[in-house]
Amino acid sequence: MLLTAFLFLVSAGAIYFACEYFVNGVEWFGRKLSLGATATGTVLAAFGTALPESAVTFVAVMFGKSPEAKDIGVGAALGGPLVLATIAYAVVGFALFLNRRRLHRVDDRIRVDHRRLARDQSWFLGIFIVKVGLGLVAFAWKPWLGVLFLASYALYVWREMRDDDSAPDDEEDLEPLKFRPNVLDPSMSWVATQTLLALVVIAIASRIFVGQLEAIGEAFSLSPHLVALVLSPVATELPETVNALIWVRQGKERLALANISGAMMIQATIPSSLALFATPWLFDAPLIVAGVITSIAVVALWVMFRRGAVNARWLMPIGLLYGVFAAYVAWHFSR
């Protein structure tokens, strides 16, 4: 148990420090590719940090030898968006609220492109409703619909790159590359090396973190379903949450929210397509509840951003929805 606790803390620390290097590297990557803050967050950062949890779904649904193993992949495909739509947004709200004085902010207003974020929420919600709806019915050619989810993500990336914005404020505050702190304009090779190495550390540390979390659950006799549906998704989405925390502390909530938004789109499409290809994609009660709560959170976020002005304090209660889901799962499997 002591070793488990040690690895748990070390892996959590490794994720945080690796994310420091990753967000720094991915900002430089965006600069080198002449991308704005939003595309850097929604495409580059989101794709990088979403790889570990997408790998979890891939391994579970493609190589799982039992229905229970494949169910883990389906749960990951539903749990990821739920964590991002609730806990990750709440973390952004808390972080901005607590750091407003250090950032010399006169108010708690979130400085982002509200119209674009509202559009992202509506885009995600449309795909997610189809995703959940497919989990309620059974028909022979359902696996072929996985291709549509891949096409949806490709269309989303094309739209983000086409509508990319400029972010002069963020670029002026760009910190030196951590691998080359004394170089004003590091080469692309150094930028790529730092970003990829940080991503490898994040992936390895995340797998260790999830493993220790599962071991802790067994040590405290927690239900395997509770660990798989409630605790593991929080752990696998930790990199996105930590990225958001780091960027908000730097006053770059545009990058933070773009990273979360982009990761949500990946979780709504790529893992879902893999699960559709390899499983019946039929939901039980906990997965249906996860889909409903995620939809409620996204609708609430859409309403906030649609209004055009969002206060950091408004995002905090969104995190409570995950507590509602955790309470339901605990009750469901304790009957």
mmCIF file of C-alpha atoms in Angstrom:
data_model
loop_
_atom_site.group_PDB
_atom_site.id
_atom_site.type_symbol
_atom_site.label_atom_id
_atom_site.label_comp_id
_atom_site.label_asym_id
_atom_site.label_seq_id
_atom_site.Cartn_x
_atom_site.Cartn_y
_atom_site.Cartn_z
ATOM 1 C CA MET A 1 0.000 0.000 0.000
ATOM 2 C CA LEU A 2 2.905 2.353 0.742
ATOM 3 C CA LEU A 3 4.338 1.686 -2.722
ATOM 4 C CA THR A 4 0.926 2.352 -4.265
ATOM 5 C CA ALA A 5 0.609 5.658 -2.421
ATOM 6 C CA PHE A 6 4.175 6.614 -3.409
ATOM 7 C CA LEU A 7 3.599 5.849 -7.097
ATOM 8 C CA PHE A 8 0.246 7.646 -6.960
ATOM 9 C CA LEU A 9 1.845 10.870 -5.685
ATOM 10 C CA VAL A 10 4.917 10.635 -7.926
ATOM 11 C CA SER A 11 2.857 10.014 -11.055
ATOM 12 C CA ALA A 12 0.531 12.918 -10.205
ATOM 13 C CA GLY A 13 3.554 15.206 -9.759
ATOM 14 C CA ALA A 14 5.089 13.935 -12.994
ATOM 15 C CA ILE A 15 1.880 14.708 -14.876
ATOM 16 C CA TYR A 16 1.836 18.268 -13.556
ATOM 17 C CA PHE A 17 5.475 19.047 -14.359
ATOM 18 C CA ALA A 18 5.298 17.317 -17.751
ATOM 19 C CA CYS A 19 2.227 19.421 -18.539
ATOM 20 C CA GLU A 20 4.257 22.545 -17.761
ATOM 21 C CA TYR A 21 6.700 21.525 -20.493
ATOM 22 C CA PHE A 22 3.915 20.386 -22.809
ATOM 23 C CA VAL A 23 1.892 23.612 -22.717
ATOM 24 C CA ASN A 24 5.079 25.611 -23.219
ATOM 25 C CA GLY A 25 6.114 23.413 -26.142
ATOM 26 C CA VAL A 26 2.706 23.342 -27.792
ATOM 27 C CA GLU A 27 2.477 27.144 -27.659
ATOM 28 C CA TRP A 28 5.788 27.352 -29.499
ATOM 29 C CA PHE A 29 4.552 24.667 -31.890
ATOM 30 C CA GLY A 30 1.526 26.836 -32.648
ATOM 31 C CA ARG A 31 3.792 29.851 -33.153
ATOM 32 C CA LYS A 32 5.997 27.920 -35.591
ATOM 33 C CA LEU A 33 2.930 26.807 -37.564
ATOM 34 C CA SER A 34 1.453 30.332 -37.431
ATOM 35 C CA LEU A 35 -1.637 29.101 -35.593
ATOM 36 C CA GLY A 36 -3.736 31.247 -33.289
ATOM 37 C CA ALA A 37 -4.503 30.432 -29.671
ATOM 38 C CA THR A 38 -7.804 28.692 -30.349
ATOM 39 C CA ALA A 39 -6.495 26.291 -33.007
ATOM 40 C CA THR A 40 -3.401 25.616 -30.897
ATOM 41 C CA GLY A 41 -5.630 24.561 -28.013
ATOM 42 C CA THR A 42 -8.413 22.757 -29.882
ATOM 43 C CA VAL A 43 -6.205 20.866 -32.334
ATOM 44 C CA LEU A 44 -2.583 20.544 -31.186
ATOM 45 C CA ALA A 45 -2.938 20.459 -27.394
ATOM 46 C CA ALA A 46 -6.217 18.546 -27.379
ATOM 47 C CA PHE A 47 -5.018 15.870 -29.792
ATOM 48 C CA GLY A 48 -1.813 15.342 -27.834
ATOM 49 C CA THR A 49 -3.385 15.038 -24.398
ATOM 50 C CA ALA A 50 -6.332 12.964 -25.672
ATOM 51 C CA LEU A 51 -4.070 10.226 -27.035
ATOM 52 C CA PRO A 52 -3.649 8.355 -23.704
ATOM 53 C CA GLU A 53 -7.368 7.967 -22.998
ATOM 54 C CA SER A 54 -8.075 7.164 -26.655
ATOM 55 C CA ALA A 55 -5.474 4.418 -26.331
ATOM 56 C CA VAL A 56 -7.376 3.054 -23.313
ATOM 57 C CA THR A 57 -10.519 2.738 -25.414
ATOM 58 C CA PHE A 58 -8.605 1.238 -28.348
ATOM 59 C CA VAL A 59 -6.928 -1.468 -26.252
ATOM 60 C CA ALA A 60 -10.132 -2.272 -24.358
ATOM 61 C CA VAL A 61 -12.469 -2.621 -27.349
ATOM 62 C CA MET A 62 -10.024 -4.120 -29.850
ATOM 63 C CA PHE A 63 -8.085 -6.537 -27.636
ATOM 64 C CA GLY A 64 -10.436 -7.114 -24.705
ATOM 65 C CA LYS A 65 -11.211 -10.827 -24.424
ATOM 66 C CA SER A 66 -14.365 -10.477 -22.352
ATOM 67 C CA PRO A 67 -17.536 -8.365 -22.502
ATOM 68 C CA GLU A 68 -16.452 -6.716 -19.238
ATOM 69 C CA ALA A 69 -13.155 -5.607 -20.771
ATOM 70 C CA LYS A 70 -14.931 -4.129 -23.778
ATOM 71 C CA ASP A 71 -17.363 -2.373 -21.427
ATOM 72 C CA ILE A 72 -14.393 -0.496 -19.970
ATOM 73 C CA GLY A 73 -13.737 0.985 -23.401
ATOM 74 C CA VAL A 74 -17.366 2.007 -23.821
ATOM 75 C CA GLY A 75 -17.334 3.542 -20.333
ATOM 76 C CA ALA A 76 -14.185 5.499 -21.177
ATOM 77 C CA ALA A 77 -15.847 6.868 -24.317
ATOM 78 C CA LEU A 78 -18.713 8.211 -22.174
ATOM 79 C CA GLY A 79 -16.767 9.113 -19.041
ATOM 80 C CA GLY A 80 -14.218 11.347 -20.766
ATOM 81 C CA PRO A 81 -16.671 13.954 -22.089
ATOM 82 C CA LEU A 82 -18.523 13.935 -18.754
ATOM 83 C CA VAL A 83 -15.355 14.784 -16.813
ATOM 84 C CA LEU A 84 -14.352 17.497 -19.266
ATOM 85 C CA ALA A 85 -17.817 19.090 -19.389
ATOM 86 C CA THR A 86 -18.070 19.248 -15.593
ATOM 87 C CA ILE A 87 -14.829 19.031 -13.600
ATOM 88 C CA ALA A 88 -12.500 20.606 -16.177
ATOM 89 C CA TYR A 89 -14.711 23.669 -16.679
ATOM 90 C CA ALA A 90 -15.184 23.995 -12.918
ATOM 91 C CA VAL A 91 -11.392 23.923 -12.455
ATOM 92 C CA VAL A 92 -11.055 26.789 -14.951
ATOM 93 C CA GLY A 93 -13.612 28.787 -12.982
ATOM 94 C CA PHE A 94 -11.934 28.149 -9.629
ATOM 95 C CA ALA A 95 -8.442 28.811 -10.994
ATOM 96 C CA LEU A 96 -9.408 32.122 -12.589
ATOM 97 C CA PHE A 97 -11.334 33.232 -9.507
ATOM 98 C CA LEU A 98 -8.411 32.445 -7.168
ATOM 99 C CA ASN A 99 -5.781 34.022 -9.447
ATOM 100 C CA ARG A 100 -7.645 37.172 -10.467
ATOM 101 C CA ARG A 101 -5.590 39.453 -8.201
ATOM 102 C CA ARG A 102 -2.277 37.928 -9.231
ATOM 103 C CA LEU A 103 -3.326 38.444 -12.856
ATOM 104 C CA HIS A 104 -4.342 42.052 -12.061
ATOM 105 C CA ARG A 105 -7.904 41.462 -13.221
ATOM 106 C CA VAL A 106 -10.544 43.986 -12.185
ATOM 107 C CA ASP A 107 -13.318 41.391 -12.492
ATOM 108 C CA ASP A 108 -13.905 37.632 -12.813
ATOM 109 C CA ARG A 109 -14.921 37.758 -16.460
ATOM 110 C CA ILE A 110 -13.528 35.069 -18.747
ATOM 111 C CA ARG A 111 -11.762 36.659 -21.709
ATOM 112 C CA VAL A 112 -12.506 34.364 -24.658
ATOM 113 C CA ASP A 113 -14.351 34.313 -27.961
ATOM 114 C CA HIS A 114 -17.764 33.507 -26.488
ATOM 115 C CA ARG A 115 -19.466 33.083 -29.856
ATOM 116 C CA ARG A 116 -16.923 30.519 -30.960
ATOM 117 C CA LEU A 117 -17.120 28.565 -27.706
ATOM 118 C CA ALA A 118 -20.925 28.537 -27.909
ATOM 119 C CA ARG A 119 -20.618 27.165 -31.432
ATOM 120 C CA ASP A 120 -18.225 24.468 -30.197
ATOM 121 C CA GLN A 121 -20.704 23.441 -27.499
ATOM 122 C CA SER A 122 -23.545 23.165 -30.023
ATOM 123 C CA TRP A 123 -21.300 21.195 -32.402
ATOM 124 C CA PHE A 124 -20.341 18.799 -29.613
ATOM 125 C CA LEU A 125 -23.924 18.446 -28.377
ATOM 126 C CA GLY A 126 -25.225 17.480 -31.811
ATOM 127 C CA ILE A 127 -22.619 14.718 -32.183
ATOM 128 C CA PHE A 128 -23.054 13.591 -28.584
ATOM 129 C CA ILE A 129 -26.830 13.226 -28.861
ATOM 130 C CA VAL A 130 -26.369 10.968 -31.901
ATOM 131 C CA LYS A 131 -23.708 9.034 -29.976
ATOM 132 C CA VAL A 132 -26.014 8.445 -26.995
ATOM 133 C CA GLY A 133 -29.004 7.701 -29.217
ATOM 134 C CA LEU A 134 -27.084 4.911 -30.954
ATOM 135 C CA GLY A 135 -26.447 3.358 -27.546
ATOM 136 C CA LEU A 136 -30.183 2.880 -27.036
ATOM 137 C CA VAL A 137 -30.954 0.874 -30.180
ATOM 138 C CA ALA A 138 -29.575 -2.216 -31.897
ATOM 139 C CA PHE A 139 -29.314 -2.826 -35.650
ATOM 140 C CA ALA A 140 -26.967 -4.756 -37.905
ATOM 141 C CA TRP A 141 -25.162 -1.943 -39.713
ATOM 142 C CA LYS A 142 -24.450 0.197 -36.631
ATOM 143 C CA PRO A 143 -20.636 -0.440 -36.745
ATOM 144 C CA TRP A 144 -20.422 1.319 -40.120
ATOM 145 C CA LEU A 145 -21.569 4.547 -38.468
ATOM 146 C CA GLY A 146 -18.200 4.725 -36.746
ATOM 147 C CA VAL A 147 -16.867 6.170 -39.995
ATOM 148 C CA LEU A 148 -19.232 9.131 -39.619
ATOM 149 C CA PHE A 149 -17.709 10.008 -36.247
ATOM 150 C CA LEU A 150 -14.212 10.008 -37.742
ATOM 151 C CA ALA A 151 -15.451 12.188 -40.585
ATOM 152 C CA SER A 152 -17.083 14.547 -38.069
ATOM 153 C CA TYR A 153 -13.788 15.059 -36.264
ATOM 154 C CA ALA A 154 -11.945 15.642 -39.543
ATOM 155 C CA LEU A 155 -14.552 18.276 -40.452
ATOM 156 C CA TYR A 156 -14.170 19.891 -37.029
ATOM 157 C CA VAL A 157 -10.377 20.129 -37.431
ATOM 158 C CA TRP A 158 -10.779 21.609 -40.924
ATOM 159 C CA ARG A 159 -13.192 24.203 -39.563
ATOM 160 C CA GLU A 160 -10.863 25.127 -36.681
ATOM 161 C CA MET A 161 -7.898 25.579 -39.004
ATOM 162 C CA ARG A 162 -9.951 27.588 -41.513
ATOM 163 C CA ASP A 163 -11.443 29.874 -38.858
ATOM 164 C CA ASP A 164 -8.210 30.207 -36.894
ATOM 165 C CA ASP A 165 -7.816 33.446 -35.022
ATOM 166 C CA SER A 166 -4.800 35.537 -34.135
ATOM 167 C CA ALA A 167 -3.777 35.951 -30.526
ATOM 168 C CA PRO A 168 -1.274 38.794 -30.264
ATOM 169 C CA ASP A 169 -1.706 39.121 -26.517
ATOM 170 C CA ASP A 170 -0.914 35.469 -25.934
ATOM 171 C CA GLU A 171 2.029 35.499 -28.325
ATOM 172 C CA GLU A 172 3.570 38.541 -26.635
ATOM 173 C CA ASP A 173 3.461 36.674 -23.315
ATOM 174 C CA LEU A 174 4.993 33.529 -24.761
ATOM 175 C CA GLU A 175 7.639 32.267 -22.367
ATOM 176 C CA PRO A 176 11.021 30.993 -23.626
ATOM 177 C CA LEU A 177 11.147 27.339 -24.582
ATOM 178 C CA LYS A 178 12.077 25.476 -21.409
ATOM 179 C CA PHE A 179 14.627 23.307 -23.236
ATOM 180 C CA ARG A 180 16.274 26.451 -24.692
ATOM 181 C CA PRO A 181 15.583 29.234 -22.149
ATOM 182 C CA ASN A 182 18.269 31.580 -23.491
ATOM 183 C CA VAL A 183 17.241 31.377 -27.153
ATOM 184 C CA LEU A 184 14.734 33.930 -28.433
ATOM 185 C CA ASP A 185 13.649 31.840 -31.428
ATOM 186 C CA PRO A 186 14.366 28.117 -30.883
ATOM 187 C CA SER A 187 14.399 25.780 -33.853
ATOM 188 C CA MET A 188 11.451 23.579 -34.729
ATOM 189 C CA SER A 189 13.473 20.476 -33.803
ATOM 190 C CA TRP A 190 13.898 21.683 -30.207
ATOM 191 C CA VAL A 191 10.212 22.624 -29.993
ATOM 192 C CA ALA A 192 9.127 19.222 -31.302
ATOM 193 C CA THR A 193 11.554 17.382 -29.011
ATOM 194 C CA GLN A 194 10.305 19.118 -25.875
ATOM 195 C CA THR A 195 6.637 18.681 -26.828
ATOM 196 C CA LEU A 196 6.944 14.998 -27.724
ATOM 197 C CA LEU A 197 9.055 14.089 -24.682
ATOM 198 C CA ALA A 198 6.588 15.851 -22.402
ATOM 199 C CA LEU A 199 3.741 13.975 -24.091
ATOM 200 C CA VAL A 200 5.498 10.632 -23.567
ATOM 201 C CA VAL A 201 5.988 11.407 -19.861
ATOM 202 C CA ILE A 202 2.318 12.442 -19.570
ATOM 203 C CA ALA A 203 1.176 9.190 -21.216
ATOM 204 C CA ILE A 204 3.378 6.967 -19.023
ATOM 205 C CA ALA A 205 2.594 8.851 -15.818
ATOM 206 C CA SER A 206 -1.136 8.795 -16.625
ATOM 207 C CA ARG A 207 -1.142 5.018 -17.024
ATOM 208 C CA ILE A 208 0.719 4.628 -13.717
ATOM 209 C CA PHE A 209 -1.682 7.060 -12.048
ATOM 210 C CA VAL A 210 -4.745 5.166 -13.296
ATOM 211 C CA GLY A 211 -3.218 1.852 -12.217
ATOM 212 C CA GLN A 212 -2.544 3.101 -8.699
ATOM 213 C CA LEU A 213 -6.030 4.575 -8.507
ATOM 214 C CA GLU A 214 -7.488 1.182 -9.346
ATOM 215 C CA ALA A 215 -5.235 -0.451 -6.741
ATOM 216 C CA ILE A 216 -6.391 2.041 -4.117
ATOM 217 C CA GLY A 217 -9.995 1.247 -5.048
ATOM 218 C CA GLU A 218 -9.340 -2.470 -4.499
ATOM 219 C CA ALA A 219 -7.552 -1.790 -1.193
ATOM 220 C CA PHE A 220 -10.575 0.131 0.100
ATOM 221 C CA SER A 221 -13.001 -2.465 -1.337
ATOM 222 C CA LEU A 222 -14.596 0.000 -3.727
ATOM 223 C CA SER A 223 -16.831 -1.412 -6.431
ATOM 224 C CA PRO A 224 -14.899 -2.094 -9.691
ATOM 225 C CA HIS A 225 -17.755 -0.394 -11.532
ATOM 226 C CA LEU A 226 -17.382 2.693 -9.331
ATOM 227 C CA VAL A 227 -13.660 2.828 -10.092
ATOM 228 C CA ALA A 228 -14.156 2.231 -13.848
ATOM 229 C CA LEU A 229 -17.028 4.686 -14.330
ATOM 230 C CA VAL A 230 -16.198 7.417 -11.803
ATOM 231 C CA LEU A 231 -12.543 7.446 -10.733
ATOM 232 C CA SER A 232 -10.721 6.242 -13.854
ATOM 233 C CA PRO A 233 -12.230 8.877 -16.200
ATOM 234 C CA VAL A 234 -11.107 11.623 -13.801
ATOM 235 C CA ALA A 235 -7.589 10.194 -13.874
ATOM 236 C CA THR A 236 -7.427 9.806 -17.653
ATOM 237 C CA GLU A 237 -8.628 13.377 -18.175
ATOM 238 C CA LEU A 238 -6.110 14.744 -15.676
ATOM 239 C CA PRO A 239 -3.684 16.046 -18.359
ATOM 240 C CA GLU A 240 -6.364 18.260 -19.955
ATOM 241 C CA THR A 241 -7.417 19.527 -16.539
ATOM 242 C CA VAL A 242 -3.835 20.282 -15.513
ATOM 243 C CA ASN A 243 -3.159 22.017 -18.842
ATOM 244 C CA ALA A 244 -6.191 24.217 -18.241
ATOM 245 C CA LEU A 245 -5.010 25.018 -14.705
ATOM 246 C CA ILE A 246 -1.551 26.032 -15.925
ATOM 247 C CA TRP A 247 -2.865 28.205 -18.749
ATOM 248 C CA VAL A 248 -5.416 29.936 -16.511
ATOM 249 C CA ARG A 249 -2.696 30.754 -13.971
ATOM 250 C CA GLN A 250 -0.854 32.431 -16.856
ATOM 251 C CA GLY A 251 -3.962 34.414 -17.772
ATOM 252 C CA LYS A 252 -4.478 32.421 -20.988
ATOM 253 C CA GLU A 253 -7.982 31.108 -20.482
ATOM 254 C CA ARG A 254 -8.501 31.156 -24.261
ATOM 255 C CA LEU A 255 -5.959 28.354 -24.606
ATOM 256 C CA ALA A 256 -7.334 26.563 -21.543
ATOM 257 C CA LEU A 257 -10.927 26.469 -22.764
ATOM 258 C CA ALA A 258 -9.862 25.703 -26.332
ATOM 259 C CA ASN A 259 -7.921 22.688 -25.041
ATOM 260 C CA ILE A 260 -10.973 21.417 -23.125
ATOM 261 C CA SER A 261 -13.302 22.071 -26.061
ATOM 262 C CA GLY A 262 -11.013 20.286 -28.506
ATOM 263 C CA ALA A 263 -10.531 17.330 -26.165
ATOM 264 C CA MET A 264 -14.311 17.015 -25.784
ATOM 265 C CA MET A 265 -14.670 16.804 -29.553
ATOM 266 C CA ILE A 266 -12.022 14.085 -29.737
ATOM 267 C CA GLN A 267 -13.690 12.128 -26.931
ATOM 268 C CA ALA A 268 -17.062 12.452 -28.668
ATOM 269 C CA THR A 269 -15.781 11.061 -31.954
ATOM 270 C CA ILE A 270 -12.595 8.964 -32.075
ATOM 271 C CA PRO A 271 -13.124 6.653 -29.035
ATOM 272 C CA SER A 272 -16.790 6.349 -30.021
ATOM 273 C CA SER A 273 -15.910 5.250 -33.532
ATOM 274 C CA LEU A 274 -13.506 2.610 -32.164
ATOM 275 C CA ALA A 275 -16.155 1.311 -29.780
ATOM 276 C CA LEU A 276 -18.767 1.211 -32.556
ATOM 277 C CA PHE A 277 -16.424 -0.839 -34.728
ATOM 278 C CA ALA A 278 -15.744 -3.463 -32.032
ATOM 279 C CA THR A 279 -18.719 -3.580 -29.622
ATOM 280 C CA PRO A 280 -22.537 -3.705 -29.770
ATOM 281 C CA TRP A 281 -22.507 -0.119 -28.351
ATOM 282 C CA LEU A 282 -25.523 -0.651 -26.098
ATOM 283 C CA PHE A 283 -25.841 1.360 -22.883
ATOM 284 C CA ASP A 284 -26.897 0.250 -19.430
ATOM 285 C CA ALA A 285 -28.490 2.614 -16.896
ATOM 286 C CA PRO A 286 -25.222 4.225 -15.603
ATOM 287 C CA LEU A 287 -24.066 5.025 -19.137
ATOM 288 C CA ILE A 288 -27.454 6.524 -20.005
ATOM 289 C CA VAL A 289 -27.263 8.691 -16.878
ATOM 290 C CA ALA A 290 -23.721 9.726 -17.844
ATOM 291 C CA GLY A 291 -25.014 10.796 -21.253
ATOM 292 C CA VAL A 292 -27.909 12.766 -19.768
ATOM 293 C CA ILE A 293 -25.728 14.598 -17.219
ATOM 294 C CA THR A 294 -23.128 15.408 -19.877
ATOM 295 C CA SER A 295 -25.854 16.849 -22.103
ATOM 296 C CA ILE A 296 -27.198 18.966 -19.223
ATOM 297 C CA ALA A 297 -23.714 20.344 -18.531
ATOM 298 C CA VAL A 298 -23.087 21.165 -22.193
ATOM 299 C CA VAL A 299 -26.466 22.901 -22.567
ATOM 300 C CA ALA A 300 -25.665 24.998 -19.472
ATOM 301 C CA LEU A 301 -22.268 25.928 -20.946
ATOM 302 C CA TRP A 302 -23.864 26.760 -24.302
ATOM 303 C CA VAL A 303 -26.344 29.106 -22.600
ATOM 304 C CA MET A 304 -23.527 30.831 -20.685
ATOM 305 C CA PHE A 305 -21.307 31.421 -23.701
ATOM 306 C CA ARG A 306 -24.275 32.286 -25.902
ATOM 307 C CA ARG A 307 -25.001 35.245 -23.611
ATOM 308 C CA GLY A 308 -21.616 36.726 -24.519
ATOM 309 C CA ALA A 309 -20.212 37.302 -21.023
ATOM 310 C CA VAL A 310 -19.250 34.547 -18.606
ATOM 311 C CA ASN A 311 -18.122 35.043 -15.016
ATOM 312 C CA ALA A 312 -15.628 32.543 -13.616
ATOM 313 C CA ARG A 313 -17.922 31.893 -10.671
ATOM 314 C CA TRP A 314 -20.629 30.631 -13.031
ATOM 315 C CA LEU A 315 -18.449 27.707 -14.088
ATOM 316 C CA MET A 316 -17.836 26.406 -10.557
ATOM 317 C CA PRO A 317 -21.244 24.750 -9.945
ATOM 318 C CA ILE A 318 -20.890 22.754 -13.186
ATOM 319 C CA GLY A 319 -18.490 20.459 -11.348
ATOM 320 C CA LEU A 320 -21.241 19.410 -8.942
ATOM 321 C CA LEU A 321 -22.924 17.513 -11.771
ATOM 322 C CA TYR A 322 -20.094 14.981 -11.666
ATOM 323 C CA GLY A 323 -20.822 14.500 -7.980
ATOM 324 C CA VAL A 324 -24.418 13.723 -8.907
ATOM 325 C CA PHE A 325 -23.226 11.066 -11.342
ATOM 326 C CA ALA A 326 -20.820 9.569 -8.767
ATOM 327 C CA ALA A 327 -23.606 9.393 -6.189
ATOM 328 C CA TYR A 328 -25.916 7.664 -8.680
ATOM 329 C CA VAL A 329 -23.277 5.080 -9.653
ATOM 330 C CA ALA A 330 -22.518 4.364 -5.978
ATOM 331 C CA TRP A 331 -26.231 3.887 -5.298
ATOM 332 C CA HIS A 332 -26.825 1.818 -8.431
ATOM 333 C CA PHE A 333 -24.136 -0.766 -7.678
ATOM 334 C CA SER A 334 -24.820 -0.932 -3.946
ATOM 335 C CA ARG A 335 -28.378 -2.195 -4.404
#
